[in-house]
Amino acid sequence: MLAPGLAALGHEVIGADLPGQGAEVGIDCTDPVAVDALVADRHPDAVIHLAGISDESSLPAALQSHVVTTGALLEAMVRHGVPRIVYASSNHAVGRTPRAEQVGVDVEGRPDTFYGVGKVASEALLRLYVDRHGIDAVSTRIGSFRSRPNSRRQLSTWLSHQDAIRMFHAALTTPSPGNAVLYGISNNTRAWWDLEAGRALGYHPEDDAERFAAEIEAVEETEKDRAEAAHVGGSFATPEIERPAFD
Ligand code: 15L
């Protein structure tokens, strides 16, 4: 979805994924040697890092999947002079934050899962490389990336496909962001994450989950809906997802 969307805005996109997944380049981003060879060979202007387990896992798997991949990409970028990375972080980096009117990008890292820990640690790694090497890094704390919202929580957290394209385009093209963080949600009437940081970077979302509200609210509110409403991270901040750190 993202690759053709960015191509339509004039970007030349090289897609990379695990071998056998149908991407132009088959690569395991946890392998720093392979990542280095790819960056040296194709020398992109920027990296968009979407690789990683998108759900909860063991602690070692989360660290490998989120932090080691980010480290491999950053090392290769610095070695080969690639100046910018846009990172798919997540709302789960701050998922244990109680729901408030507006959650800004400056709230403390407060993960709700090992997945969230991986995102906080990756954001910290980006910060280190910005400070050490002067690269630009934009962490997009993505909400619920879906073709449409499917729950009460997602009336607040939805990120539409078209807004995701707008968001990554802005993060790639905004002048000199340094180390920046934004919330990756659409222009939702019920948003509780502050969109100002994104707007300052040129991200102007156009979709609003509200047009699905009547349909979603026609179904009776469940216990799960109520539990999801307590914290930013929704179900990731409930006891059902808790698991031991090690398999
Ligand atoms: C995420 O970061 C996850 O990758 C996805 O599975 C959803 O849980 C999403 O956040 C969300 O919060 O809705």
PDB file of C-alpha atoms and ligand atoms in Angstrom:
ATOM      1  CA  MET A   1       0.000   0.000   0.000  1.00  0.00           C
ATOM      2  CA  LEU A   2       2.704   2.469   1.006  1.00  0.00           C
ATOM      3  CA  ALA A   3       5.113   1.772  -1.871  1.00  0.00           C
ATOM      4  CA  PRO A   4       2.701   2.639  -4.717  1.00  0.00           C
ATOM      5  CA  GLY A   5       1.328   5.545  -2.681  1.00  0.00           C
ATOM      6  CA  LEU A   6       4.772   7.080  -2.261  1.00  0.00           C
ATOM      7  CA  ALA A   7       5.683   6.309  -5.877  1.00  0.00           C
ATOM      8  CA  ALA A   8       2.602   8.285  -6.958  1.00  0.00           C
ATOM      9  CA  LEU A   9       4.029  11.261  -5.041  1.00  0.00           C
ATOM     10  CA  GLY A  10       7.306  11.025  -6.954  1.00  0.00           C
ATOM     11  CA  HIS A  11       9.413   8.810  -4.691  1.00  0.00           C
ATOM     12  CA  GLU A  12      11.407   5.928  -6.097  1.00  0.00           C
ATOM     13  CA  VAL A  13      10.772   3.085  -3.635  1.00  0.00           C
ATOM     14  CA  ILE A  14      12.901  -0.013  -3.077  1.00  0.00           C
ATOM     15  CA  GLY A  15      10.884  -2.538  -1.060  1.00  0.00           C
ATOM     16  CA  ALA A  16      12.722  -4.984   1.200  1.00  0.00           C
ATOM     17  CA  ASP A  17      11.222  -7.799   3.235  1.00  0.00           C
ATOM     18  CA  LEU A  18      12.139 -11.256   4.459  1.00  0.00           C
ATOM     19  CA  PRO A  19      13.004 -13.598   1.562  1.00  0.00           C
ATOM     20  CA  GLY A  20       9.925 -15.174   0.025  1.00  0.00           C
ATOM     21  CA  GLN A  21       7.570 -12.327   0.915  1.00  0.00           C
ATOM     22  CA  GLY A  22       7.419 -10.909  -2.617  1.00  0.00           C
ATOM     23  CA  ALA A  23       9.443  -7.729  -2.061  1.00  0.00           C
ATOM     24  CA  GLU A  24      11.953  -6.450  -4.612  1.00  0.00           C
ATOM     25  CA  VAL A  25      14.769  -7.295  -2.179  1.00  0.00           C
ATOM     26  CA  GLY A  26      14.654 -10.366   0.086  1.00  0.00           C
ATOM     27  CA  ILE A  27      16.607  -9.604   3.251  1.00  0.00           C
ATOM     28  CA  ASP A  28      16.501 -10.227   6.995  1.00  0.00           C
ATOM     29  CA  CYS A  29      16.941  -6.813   8.642  1.00  0.00           C
ATOM     30  CA  THR A  30      18.276  -8.415  11.822  1.00  0.00           C
ATOM     31  CA  ASP A  31      21.411  -9.289   9.794  1.00  0.00           C
ATOM     32  CA  PRO A  32      23.718  -6.229   9.865  1.00  0.00           C
ATOM     33  CA  VAL A  33      25.969  -7.602   7.119  1.00  0.00           C
ATOM     34  CA  ALA A  34      23.072  -8.079   4.719  1.00  0.00           C
ATOM     35  CA  VAL A  35      21.606  -4.672   5.603  1.00  0.00           C
ATOM     36  CA  ASP A  36      24.977  -3.013   5.038  1.00  0.00           C
ATOM     37  CA  ALA A  37      25.348  -4.662   1.631  1.00  0.00           C
ATOM     38  CA  LEU A  38      21.875  -3.501   0.565  1.00  0.00           C
ATOM     39  CA  VAL A  39      22.411   0.103   1.681  1.00  0.00           C
ATOM     40  CA  ALA A  40      25.856   0.188   0.049  1.00  0.00           C
ATOM     41  CA  ASP A  41      24.439  -1.202  -3.183  1.00  0.00           C
ATOM     42  CA  ARG A  42      21.277   0.926  -3.533  1.00  0.00           C
ATOM     43  CA  HIS A  43      22.310   3.989  -1.558  1.00  0.00           C
ATOM     44  CA  PRO A  44      18.829   5.379  -0.777  1.00  0.00           C
ATOM     45  CA  ASP A  45      18.167   9.011   0.165  1.00  0.00           C
ATOM     46  CA  ALA A  46      16.228   7.791   3.208  1.00  0.00           C
ATOM     47  CA  VAL A  47      15.085   4.639   4.997  1.00  0.00           C
ATOM     48  CA  ILE A  48      11.524   3.881   6.085  1.00  0.00           C
ATOM     49  CA  HIS A  49      11.712   1.165   8.731  1.00  0.00           C
ATOM     50  CA  LEU A  50       8.483  -0.834   8.945  1.00  0.00           C
ATOM     51  CA  ALA A  51      10.088  -4.210   9.634  1.00  0.00           C
ATOM     52  CA  GLY A  52       9.213  -6.002  12.865  1.00  0.00           C
ATOM     53  CA  ILE A  53       6.717  -8.223  14.641  1.00  0.00           C
ATOM     54  CA  SER A  54       3.552  -6.122  14.817  1.00  0.00           C
ATOM     55  CA  ASP A  55       2.183  -7.850  17.902  1.00  0.00           C
ATOM     56  CA  GLU A  56       3.317  -8.986  21.356  1.00  0.00           C
ATOM     57  CA  SER A  57       6.143 -11.546  21.568  1.00  0.00           C
ATOM     58  CA  SER A  58       8.824 -12.662  24.028  1.00  0.00           C
ATOM     59  CA  LEU A  59      11.289  -9.997  25.201  1.00  0.00           C
ATOM     60  CA  PRO A  60      14.251 -11.397  23.205  1.00  0.00           C
ATOM     61  CA  ALA A  61      12.118 -11.633  20.050  1.00  0.00           C
ATOM     62  CA  ALA A  62      10.877  -8.063  20.521  1.00  0.00           C
ATOM     63  CA  LEU A  63      14.377  -6.688  21.050  1.00  0.00           C
ATOM     64  CA  GLN A  64      15.694  -8.552  18.021  1.00  0.00           C
ATOM     65  CA  SER A  65      12.780  -7.587  15.852  1.00  0.00           C
ATOM     66  CA  HIS A  66      12.639  -3.891  16.728  1.00  0.00           C
ATOM     67  CA  VAL A  67      15.945  -2.796  18.249  1.00  0.00           C
ATOM     68  CA  VAL A  68      18.465  -4.961  16.390  1.00  0.00           C
ATOM     69  CA  THR A  69      16.858  -4.169  13.023  1.00  0.00           C
ATOM     70  CA  THR A  70      16.930  -0.447  13.836  1.00  0.00           C
ATOM     71  CA  GLY A  71      20.584  -0.701  14.876  1.00  0.00           C
ATOM     72  CA  ALA A  72      21.534  -2.559  11.697  1.00  0.00           C
ATOM     73  CA  LEU A  73      19.838   0.068   9.544  1.00  0.00           C
ATOM     74  CA  LEU A  74      21.338   3.000  11.463  1.00  0.00           C
ATOM     75  CA  GLU A  75      24.862   1.571  11.282  1.00  0.00           C
ATOM     76  CA  ALA A  76      24.566   1.052   7.535  1.00  0.00           C
ATOM     77  CA  MET A  77      23.077   4.520   7.046  1.00  0.00           C
ATOM     78  CA  VAL A  78      25.920   6.203   8.911  1.00  0.00           C
ATOM     79  CA  ARG A  79      28.562   4.157   7.113  1.00  0.00           C
ATOM     80  CA  HIS A  80      27.158   5.019   3.696  1.00  0.00           C
ATOM     81  CA  GLY A  81      25.985   8.586   4.296  1.00  0.00           C
ATOM     82  CA  VAL A  82      22.210   8.092   4.245  1.00  0.00           C
ATOM     83  CA  PRO A  83      20.849  11.123   6.110  1.00  0.00           C
ATOM     84  CA  ARG A  84      17.292  10.249   7.174  1.00  0.00           C
ATOM     85  CA  ILE A  85      15.240   7.447   8.739  1.00  0.00           C
ATOM     86  CA  VAL A  86      11.490   7.356   9.276  1.00  0.00           C
ATOM     87  CA  TYR A  87      10.567   4.790  11.886  1.00  0.00           C
ATOM     88  CA  ALA A  88       7.279   2.970  12.385  1.00  0.00           C
ATOM     89  CA  SER A  89       7.081   3.302  16.154  1.00  0.00           C
ATOM     90  CA  SER A  90       3.778   2.759  17.891  1.00  0.00           C
ATOM     91  CA  ASN A  91       1.302   4.186  20.349  1.00  0.00           C
ATOM     92  CA  HIS A  92       2.323   1.206  22.487  1.00  0.00           C
ATOM     93  CA  ALA A  93       5.579   3.040  23.304  1.00  0.00           C
ATOM     94  CA  VAL A  94       3.357   5.085  25.620  1.00  0.00           C
ATOM     95  CA  GLY A  95       0.532   2.558  25.882  1.00  0.00           C
ATOM     96  CA  ARG A  96       0.380   2.465  29.689  1.00  0.00           C
ATOM     97  CA  THR A  97      -0.391   6.174  29.809  1.00  0.00           C
ATOM     98  CA  PRO A  98      -3.890   6.611  31.243  1.00  0.00           C
ATOM     99  CA  ARG A  99      -6.313   8.113  28.757  1.00  0.00           C
ATOM    100  CA  ALA A 100      -6.370  11.893  29.008  1.00  0.00           C
ATOM    101  CA  GLU A 101      -7.824  14.683  26.925  1.00  0.00           C
ATOM    102  CA  GLN A 102      -4.685  15.045  24.816  1.00  0.00           C
ATOM    103  CA  VAL A 103      -1.476  13.010  24.929  1.00  0.00           C
ATOM    104  CA  GLY A 104       1.499  15.002  23.648  1.00  0.00           C
ATOM    105  CA  VAL A 105       4.696  13.669  22.081  1.00  0.00           C
ATOM    106  CA  ASP A 106       6.608  14.685  25.210  1.00  0.00           C
ATOM    107  CA  VAL A 107       4.959  12.204  27.620  1.00  0.00           C
ATOM    108  CA  GLU A 108       7.441   9.769  29.143  1.00  0.00           C
ATOM    109  CA  GLY A 109       8.031   6.412  27.460  1.00  0.00           C
ATOM    110  CA  ARG A 110       5.543   4.097  29.141  1.00  0.00           C
ATOM    111  CA  PRO A 111       5.281   0.825  27.227  1.00  0.00           C
ATOM    112  CA  ASP A 112       2.387  -1.574  27.697  1.00  0.00           C
ATOM    113  CA  THR A 113       4.095  -4.727  26.342  1.00  0.00           C
ATOM    114  CA  PHE A 114       7.505  -6.103  25.329  1.00  0.00           C
ATOM    115  CA  TYR A 115       6.456  -4.885  21.879  1.00  0.00           C
ATOM    116  CA  GLY A 116       6.146  -1.385  23.365  1.00  0.00           C
ATOM    117  CA  VAL A 117       9.517  -1.776  25.114  1.00  0.00           C
ATOM    118  CA  GLY A 118      11.044  -2.544  21.708  1.00  0.00           C
ATOM    119  CA  LYS A 119       9.530   0.653  20.307  1.00  0.00           C
ATOM    120  CA  VAL A 120      10.729   2.836  23.215  1.00  0.00           C
ATOM    121  CA  ALA A 121      14.225   1.356  22.922  1.00  0.00           C
ATOM    122  CA  SER A 122      14.274   1.894  19.163  1.00  0.00           C
ATOM    123  CA  GLU A 123      13.214   5.514  19.599  1.00  0.00           C
ATOM    124  CA  ALA A 124      16.098   5.905  22.080  1.00  0.00           C
ATOM    125  CA  LEU A 125      18.511   4.357  19.574  1.00  0.00           C
ATOM    126  CA  LEU A 126      17.383   6.833  16.928  1.00  0.00           C
ATOM    127  CA  ARG A 127      17.955   9.671  19.403  1.00  0.00           C
ATOM    128  CA  LEU A 128      21.510   8.408  20.012  1.00  0.00           C
ATOM    129  CA  TYR A 129      22.341   8.323  16.306  1.00  0.00           C
ATOM    130  CA  VAL A 130      20.841  11.787  15.743  1.00  0.00           C
ATOM    131  CA  ASP A 131      23.041  13.169  18.532  1.00  0.00           C
ATOM    132  CA  ARG A 132      26.167  11.275  17.540  1.00  0.00           C
ATOM    133  CA  HIS A 133      25.963  11.486  13.790  1.00  0.00           C
ATOM    134  CA  GLY A 134      23.626  14.387  12.955  1.00  0.00           C
ATOM    135  CA  ILE A 135      21.196  12.300  10.928  1.00  0.00           C
ATOM    136  CA  ASP A 136      17.468  13.090  10.844  1.00  0.00           C
ATOM    137  CA  ALA A 137      15.036  10.637  12.467  1.00  0.00           C
ATOM    138  CA  VAL A 138      11.248  10.822  12.566  1.00  0.00           C
ATOM    139  CA  SER A 139       9.449   8.341  14.835  1.00  0.00           C
ATOM    140  CA  THR A 140       5.819   7.892  13.859  1.00  0.00           C
ATOM    141  CA  ARG A 141       3.845   6.526  16.802  1.00  0.00           C
ATOM    142  CA  ILE A 142       1.224   4.780  14.729  1.00  0.00           C
ATOM    143  CA  GLY A 143      -2.274   4.170  16.080  1.00  0.00           C
ATOM    144  CA  SER A 144      -4.488   1.615  14.325  1.00  0.00           C
ATOM    145  CA  PHE A 145      -3.519   1.328  10.676  1.00  0.00           C
ATOM    146  CA  ARG A 146      -6.576  -0.168   8.978  1.00  0.00           C
ATOM    147  CA  SER A 147      -8.683   0.314   5.847  1.00  0.00           C
ATOM    148  CA  ARG A 148     -11.441   1.423   8.261  1.00  0.00           C
ATOM    149  CA  PRO A 149     -11.961   1.613  12.038  1.00  0.00           C
ATOM    150  CA  ASN A 150     -13.567  -1.463  13.583  1.00  0.00           C
ATOM    151  CA  SER A 151     -14.044  -0.653  17.273  1.00  0.00           C
ATOM    152  CA  ARG A 152     -14.881   2.200  19.607  1.00  0.00           C
ATOM    153  CA  ARG A 153     -11.189   2.671  20.434  1.00  0.00           C
ATOM    154  CA  GLN A 154     -10.331   2.898  16.762  1.00  0.00           C
ATOM    155  CA  LEU A 155     -12.674   5.881  16.407  1.00  0.00           C
ATOM    156  CA  SER A 156      -9.801   7.663  18.188  1.00  0.00           C
ATOM    157  CA  THR A 157      -6.759   5.703  17.011  1.00  0.00           C
ATOM    158  CA  TRP A 158      -7.487   5.032  13.319  1.00  0.00           C
ATOM    159  CA  LEU A 159      -4.828   5.809  10.702  1.00  0.00           C
ATOM    160  CA  SER A 160      -6.280   5.522   7.210  1.00  0.00           C
ATOM    161  CA  HIS A 161      -4.231   4.211   4.302  1.00  0.00           C
ATOM    162  CA  GLN A 162      -4.244   7.576   2.513  1.00  0.00           C
ATOM    163  CA  ASP A 163      -3.214   9.446   5.665  1.00  0.00           C
ATOM    164  CA  ALA A 164      -0.387   6.948   6.198  1.00  0.00           C
ATOM    165  CA  ILE A 165       0.933   7.847   2.743  1.00  0.00           C
ATOM    166  CA  ARG A 166       0.620  11.567   3.626  1.00  0.00           C
ATOM    167  CA  MET A 167       2.395  10.974   6.940  1.00  0.00           C
ATOM    168  CA  PHE A 168       5.387   9.110   5.493  1.00  0.00           C
ATOM    169  CA  HIS A 169       5.670  11.623   2.645  1.00  0.00           C
ATOM    170  CA  ALA A 170       5.774  14.483   5.179  1.00  0.00           C
ATOM    171  CA  ALA A 171       8.338  12.676   7.337  1.00  0.00           C
ATOM    172  CA  LEU A 172      10.532  12.092   4.286  1.00  0.00           C
ATOM    173  CA  THR A 173      10.360  15.648   2.983  1.00  0.00           C
ATOM    174  CA  THR A 174      10.083  17.976   5.993  1.00  0.00           C
ATOM    175  CA  PRO A 175      13.256  20.092   6.153  1.00  0.00           C
ATOM    176  CA  SER A 176      15.810  19.143   8.842  1.00  0.00           C
ATOM    177  CA  PRO A 177      13.562  17.545  11.501  1.00  0.00           C
ATOM    178  CA  GLY A 178      16.479  16.453  13.701  1.00  0.00           C
ATOM    179  CA  ASN A 179      14.987  13.972  16.160  1.00  0.00           C
ATOM    180  CA  ALA A 180      11.208  14.215  15.834  1.00  0.00           C
ATOM    181  CA  VAL A 181       8.198  12.267  17.084  1.00  0.00           C
ATOM    182  CA  LEU A 182       4.617  12.437  15.836  1.00  0.00           C
ATOM    183  CA  TYR A 183       1.384  10.520  16.375  1.00  0.00           C
ATOM    184  CA  GLY A 184       0.285   8.539  13.351  1.00  0.00           C
ATOM    185  CA  ILE A 185      -3.475   8.875  13.379  1.00  0.00           C
ATOM    186  CA  SER A 186      -6.024  10.375  11.043  1.00  0.00           C
ATOM    187  CA  ASN A 187      -7.791  13.667  11.730  1.00  0.00           C
ATOM    188  CA  ASN A 188     -10.193  11.878  14.074  1.00  0.00           C
ATOM    189  CA  THR A 189     -12.814  13.956  15.884  1.00  0.00           C
ATOM    190  CA  ARG A 190     -12.284  11.743  18.948  1.00  0.00           C
ATOM    191  CA  ALA A 191      -8.467  11.738  18.818  1.00  0.00           C
ATOM    192  CA  TRP A 192      -6.753  11.954  22.176  1.00  0.00           C
ATOM    193  CA  TRP A 193      -3.257  12.185  20.738  1.00  0.00           C
ATOM    194  CA  ASP A 194      -1.985  15.618  19.899  1.00  0.00           C
ATOM    195  CA  LEU A 195      -1.581  16.088  16.144  1.00  0.00           C
ATOM    196  CA  GLU A 196       0.284  19.404  16.465  1.00  0.00           C
ATOM    197  CA  ALA A 197       3.759  17.831  16.333  1.00  0.00           C
ATOM    198  CA  GLY A 198       2.771  16.122  13.087  1.00  0.00           C
ATOM    199  CA  ARG A 199       1.330  19.299  11.608  1.00  0.00           C
ATOM    200  CA  ALA A 200       4.578  21.129  12.412  1.00  0.00           C
ATOM    201  CA  LEU A 201       6.326  18.494  10.279  1.00  0.00           C
ATOM    202  CA  GLY A 202       3.878  18.950   7.399  1.00  0.00           C
ATOM    203  CA  TYR A 203       1.564  16.034   8.196  1.00  0.00           C
ATOM    204  CA  HIS A 204      -2.010  17.182   7.589  1.00  0.00           C
ATOM    205  CA  PRO A 205      -4.336  14.168   7.887  1.00  0.00           C
ATOM    206  CA  GLU A 206      -7.620  14.406   5.984  1.00  0.00           C
ATOM    207  CA  ASP A 207      -9.650  11.356   7.015  1.00  0.00           C
ATOM    208  CA  ASP A 208     -11.831  11.164  10.128  1.00  0.00           C
ATOM    209  CA  ALA A 209     -13.040   7.942  11.768  1.00  0.00           C
ATOM    210  CA  GLU A 210     -16.194   9.788  12.809  1.00  0.00           C
ATOM    211  CA  ARG A 211     -17.979   8.833   9.589  1.00  0.00           C
ATOM    212  CA  PHE A 212     -17.966   5.232  10.876  1.00  0.00           C
ATOM    213  CA  ALA A 213     -19.131   6.164  14.391  1.00  0.00           C
ATOM    214  CA  ALA A 214     -22.864   5.532  13.976  1.00  0.00           C
ATOM    215  CA  GLU A 215     -22.236   2.081  12.514  1.00  0.00           C
ATOM    216  CA  ILE A 216     -19.744   1.127  15.254  1.00  0.00           C
ATOM    217  CA  GLU A 217     -21.859   2.516  18.097  1.00  0.00           C
ATOM    218  CA  ALA A 218     -24.953   0.699  16.845  1.00  0.00           C
ATOM    219  CA  VAL A 219     -23.362  -2.427  18.319  1.00  0.00           C
ATOM    220  CA  GLU A 220     -23.661  -2.533  22.117  1.00  0.00           C
ATOM    221  CA  GLU A 221     -20.531  -1.567  24.052  1.00  0.00           C
ATOM    222  CA  THR A 222     -18.717  -4.617  25.419  1.00  0.00           C
ATOM    223  CA  GLU A 223     -16.537  -5.263  28.472  1.00  0.00           C
ATOM    224  CA  LYS A 224     -13.562  -5.318  26.063  1.00  0.00           C
ATOM    225  CA  ASP A 225     -14.475  -1.824  24.797  1.00  0.00           C
ATOM    226  CA  ARG A 226     -14.572  -0.548  28.385  1.00  0.00           C
ATOM    227  CA  ALA A 227     -11.238  -2.204  29.268  1.00  0.00           C
ATOM    228  CA  GLU A 228      -9.637  -0.784  26.121  1.00  0.00           C
ATOM    229  CA  ALA A 229     -10.730   2.713  27.083  1.00  0.00           C
ATOM    230  CA  ALA A 230      -8.596   2.865  30.257  1.00  0.00           C
ATOM    231  CA  HIS A 231      -5.169   3.331  28.694  1.00  0.00           C
ATOM    232  CA  VAL A 232      -3.701   4.702  25.475  1.00  0.00           C
ATOM    233  CA  GLY A 233      -2.623   1.203  24.385  1.00  0.00           C
ATOM    234  CA  GLY A 234      -6.127  -0.297  24.609  1.00  0.00           C
ATOM    235  CA  SER A 235      -6.076  -4.104  24.823  1.00  0.00           C
ATOM    236  CA  PHE A 236      -2.249  -4.120  24.971  1.00  0.00           C
ATOM    237  CA  ALA A 237      -2.584  -2.532  28.428  1.00  0.00           C
ATOM    238  CA  THR A 238      -4.960  -5.197  29.783  1.00  0.00           C
ATOM    239  CA  PRO A 239      -3.974  -8.363  31.724  1.00  0.00           C
ATOM    240  CA  GLU A 240      -5.050 -10.642  28.847  1.00  0.00           C
ATOM    241  CA  ILE A 241      -1.917  -9.824  26.840  1.00  0.00           C
ATOM    242  CA  GLU A 242       0.544 -10.375  29.721  1.00  0.00           C
ATOM    243  CA  ARG A 243       3.029 -13.191  29.194  1.00  0.00           C
ATOM    244  CA  PRO A 244       6.438 -14.238  30.585  1.00  0.00           C
ATOM    245  CA  ALA A 245       9.438 -12.387  29.155  1.00  0.00           C
ATOM    246  CA  PHE A 246      11.122 -15.617  28.030  1.00  0.00           C
ATOM    247  CA  ASP A 247       9.642 -18.619  26.211  1.00  0.00           C
TER     248      ASP A 247
HETATM  249  C1  15L B   1       0.212  -1.471  16.901  1.00  0.00           C
HETATM  250  O1  15L B   1       1.288  -0.909  17.040  1.00  0.00           O
HETATM  251  C2  15L B   1       0.141  -2.880  16.455  1.00  0.00           C
HETATM  252  O2  15L B   1       1.140  -3.190  15.511  1.00  0.00           O
HETATM  253  C3  15L B   1      -1.206  -3.243  15.889  1.00  0.00           C
HETATM  254  O3  15L B   1      -1.275  -4.644  15.895  1.00  0.00           O
HETATM  255  C4  15L B   1      -2.367  -2.629  16.694  1.00  0.00           C
HETATM  256  O4  15L B   1      -2.459  -3.221  17.933  1.00  0.00           O
HETATM  257  C5  15L B   1      -2.191  -1.140  16.848  1.00  0.00           C
HETATM  258  O5  15L B   1      -0.917  -0.831  17.357  1.00  0.00           O
HETATM  259  C6  15L B   1      -3.260  -0.516  17.759  1.00  0.00           C
HETATM  260  O6  15L B   1      -2.925   0.036  18.811  1.00  0.00           O
HETATM  261  O7  15L B   1      -4.440  -0.545  17.383  1.00  0.00           O
END
